[in-house]
Tab-separated table of C-alpha atoms in Angstrom:
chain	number	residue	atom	x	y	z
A	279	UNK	CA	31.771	-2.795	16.402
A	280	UNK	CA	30.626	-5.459	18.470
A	281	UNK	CA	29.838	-8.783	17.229
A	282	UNK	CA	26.004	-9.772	18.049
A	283	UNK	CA	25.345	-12.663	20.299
A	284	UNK	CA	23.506	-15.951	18.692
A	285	UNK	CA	20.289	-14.821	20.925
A	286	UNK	CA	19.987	-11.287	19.242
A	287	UNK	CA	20.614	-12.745	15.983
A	288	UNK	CA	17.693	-14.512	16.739
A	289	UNK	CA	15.964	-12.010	17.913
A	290	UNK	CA	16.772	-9.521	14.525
A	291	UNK	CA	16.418	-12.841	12.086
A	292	UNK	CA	12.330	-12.402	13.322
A	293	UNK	CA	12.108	-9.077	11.879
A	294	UNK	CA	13.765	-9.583	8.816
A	295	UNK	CA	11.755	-11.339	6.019
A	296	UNK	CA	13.624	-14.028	4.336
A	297	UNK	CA	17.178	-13.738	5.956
A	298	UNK	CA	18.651	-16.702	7.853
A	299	UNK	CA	21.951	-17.652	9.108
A	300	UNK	CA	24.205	-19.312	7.121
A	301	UNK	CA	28.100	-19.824	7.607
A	302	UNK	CA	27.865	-17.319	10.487
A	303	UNK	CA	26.641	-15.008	7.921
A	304	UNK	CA	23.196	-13.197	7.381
A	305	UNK	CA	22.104	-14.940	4.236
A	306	UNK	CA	19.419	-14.192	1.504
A	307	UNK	CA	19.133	-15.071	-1.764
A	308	UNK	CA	16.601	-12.249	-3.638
A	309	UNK	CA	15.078	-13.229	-6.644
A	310	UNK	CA	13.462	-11.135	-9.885
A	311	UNK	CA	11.976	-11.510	-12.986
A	312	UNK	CA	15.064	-10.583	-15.002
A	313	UNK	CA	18.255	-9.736	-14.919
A	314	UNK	CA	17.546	-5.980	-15.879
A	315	UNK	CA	15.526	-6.182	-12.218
A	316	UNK	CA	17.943	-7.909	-10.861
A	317	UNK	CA	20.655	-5.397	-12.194
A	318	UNK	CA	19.065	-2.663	-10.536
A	319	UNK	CA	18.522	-3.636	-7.232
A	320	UNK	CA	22.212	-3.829	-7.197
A	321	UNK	CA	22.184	-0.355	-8.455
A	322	UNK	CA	20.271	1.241	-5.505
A	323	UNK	CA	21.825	-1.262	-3.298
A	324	UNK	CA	25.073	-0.125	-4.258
A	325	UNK	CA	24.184	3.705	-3.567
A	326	UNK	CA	23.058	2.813	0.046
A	327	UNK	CA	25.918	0.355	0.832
A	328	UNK	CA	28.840	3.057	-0.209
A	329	UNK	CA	26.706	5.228	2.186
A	330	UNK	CA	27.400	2.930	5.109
A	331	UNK	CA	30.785	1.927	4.103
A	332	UNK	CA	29.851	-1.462	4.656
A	333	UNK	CA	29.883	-3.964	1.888
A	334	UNK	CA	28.668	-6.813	1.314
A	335	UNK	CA	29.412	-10.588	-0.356
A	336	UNK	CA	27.163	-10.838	-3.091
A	337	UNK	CA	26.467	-12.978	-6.171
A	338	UNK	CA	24.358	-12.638	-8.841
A	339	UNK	CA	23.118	-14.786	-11.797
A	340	UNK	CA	21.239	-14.068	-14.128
A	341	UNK	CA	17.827	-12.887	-11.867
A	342	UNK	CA	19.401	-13.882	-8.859
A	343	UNK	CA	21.182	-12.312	-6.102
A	344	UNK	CA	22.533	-14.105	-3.196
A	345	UNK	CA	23.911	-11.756	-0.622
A	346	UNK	CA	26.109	-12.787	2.906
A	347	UNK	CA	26.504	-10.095	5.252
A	348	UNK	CA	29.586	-9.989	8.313
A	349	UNK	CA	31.716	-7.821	9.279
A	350	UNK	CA	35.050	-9.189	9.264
A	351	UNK	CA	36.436	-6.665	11.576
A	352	UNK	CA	34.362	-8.277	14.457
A	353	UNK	CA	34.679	-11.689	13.411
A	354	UNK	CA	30.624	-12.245	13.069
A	355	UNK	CA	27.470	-10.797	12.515
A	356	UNK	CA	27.080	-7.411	13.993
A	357	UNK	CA	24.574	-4.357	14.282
A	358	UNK	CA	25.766	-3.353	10.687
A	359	UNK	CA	24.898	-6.528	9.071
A	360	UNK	CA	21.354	-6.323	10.504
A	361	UNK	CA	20.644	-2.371	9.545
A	362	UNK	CA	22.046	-3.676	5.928
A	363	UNK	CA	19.523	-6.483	5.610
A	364	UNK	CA	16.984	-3.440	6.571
A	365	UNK	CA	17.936	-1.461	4.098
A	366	UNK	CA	18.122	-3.733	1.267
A	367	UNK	CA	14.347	-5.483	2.292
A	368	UNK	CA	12.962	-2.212	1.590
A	369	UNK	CA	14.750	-1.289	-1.729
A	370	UNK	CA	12.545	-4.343	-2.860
């Protein structure tokens, strides 16, 4: 897996809502109106990341979830980290 170059980063940060770049990571922090939401975003998340065998750094408090995606293998951000962010937009 290749590790994506700052201009397609760029280039995938404009189709995904909310994300950013933060400590050469795709960043996000989701929020809900509980934790029980909260809680089960993780759920389905979880389902779709085991899928993909590609996991992510997460943290969540109370109704909040921050989430950091790299792959570590590549040293950066690649195409996995992007179809990720996809995936867990649209469990929203």
């Amino acid at each position: 897996m290749m590790r994506l170059s700052e201009s397609d980063i760029d280039e995938e940060l404009k189709k995904l809502s909310g994300w950013n770049v933060k400590d050469d990571k795709l960043h996000k922090e989701f929020q809900f109106d509980n934790f029980n939401q909260a809680f089960g975003f993780m759920t389905r998340a979880a389902m779709e990341i085991e899928k993909m065998n590609h996991h992510p750094e997460w943290f969540n408090v109370y109704n909040r979830i921050t989430v950091d995606l790299t792959t570590h293998e590549a040293g950066g951000i690649t195409n996995n980290d992007v179809n990720l962010a996809k995936i867990l937009n649209s469990l929203l």
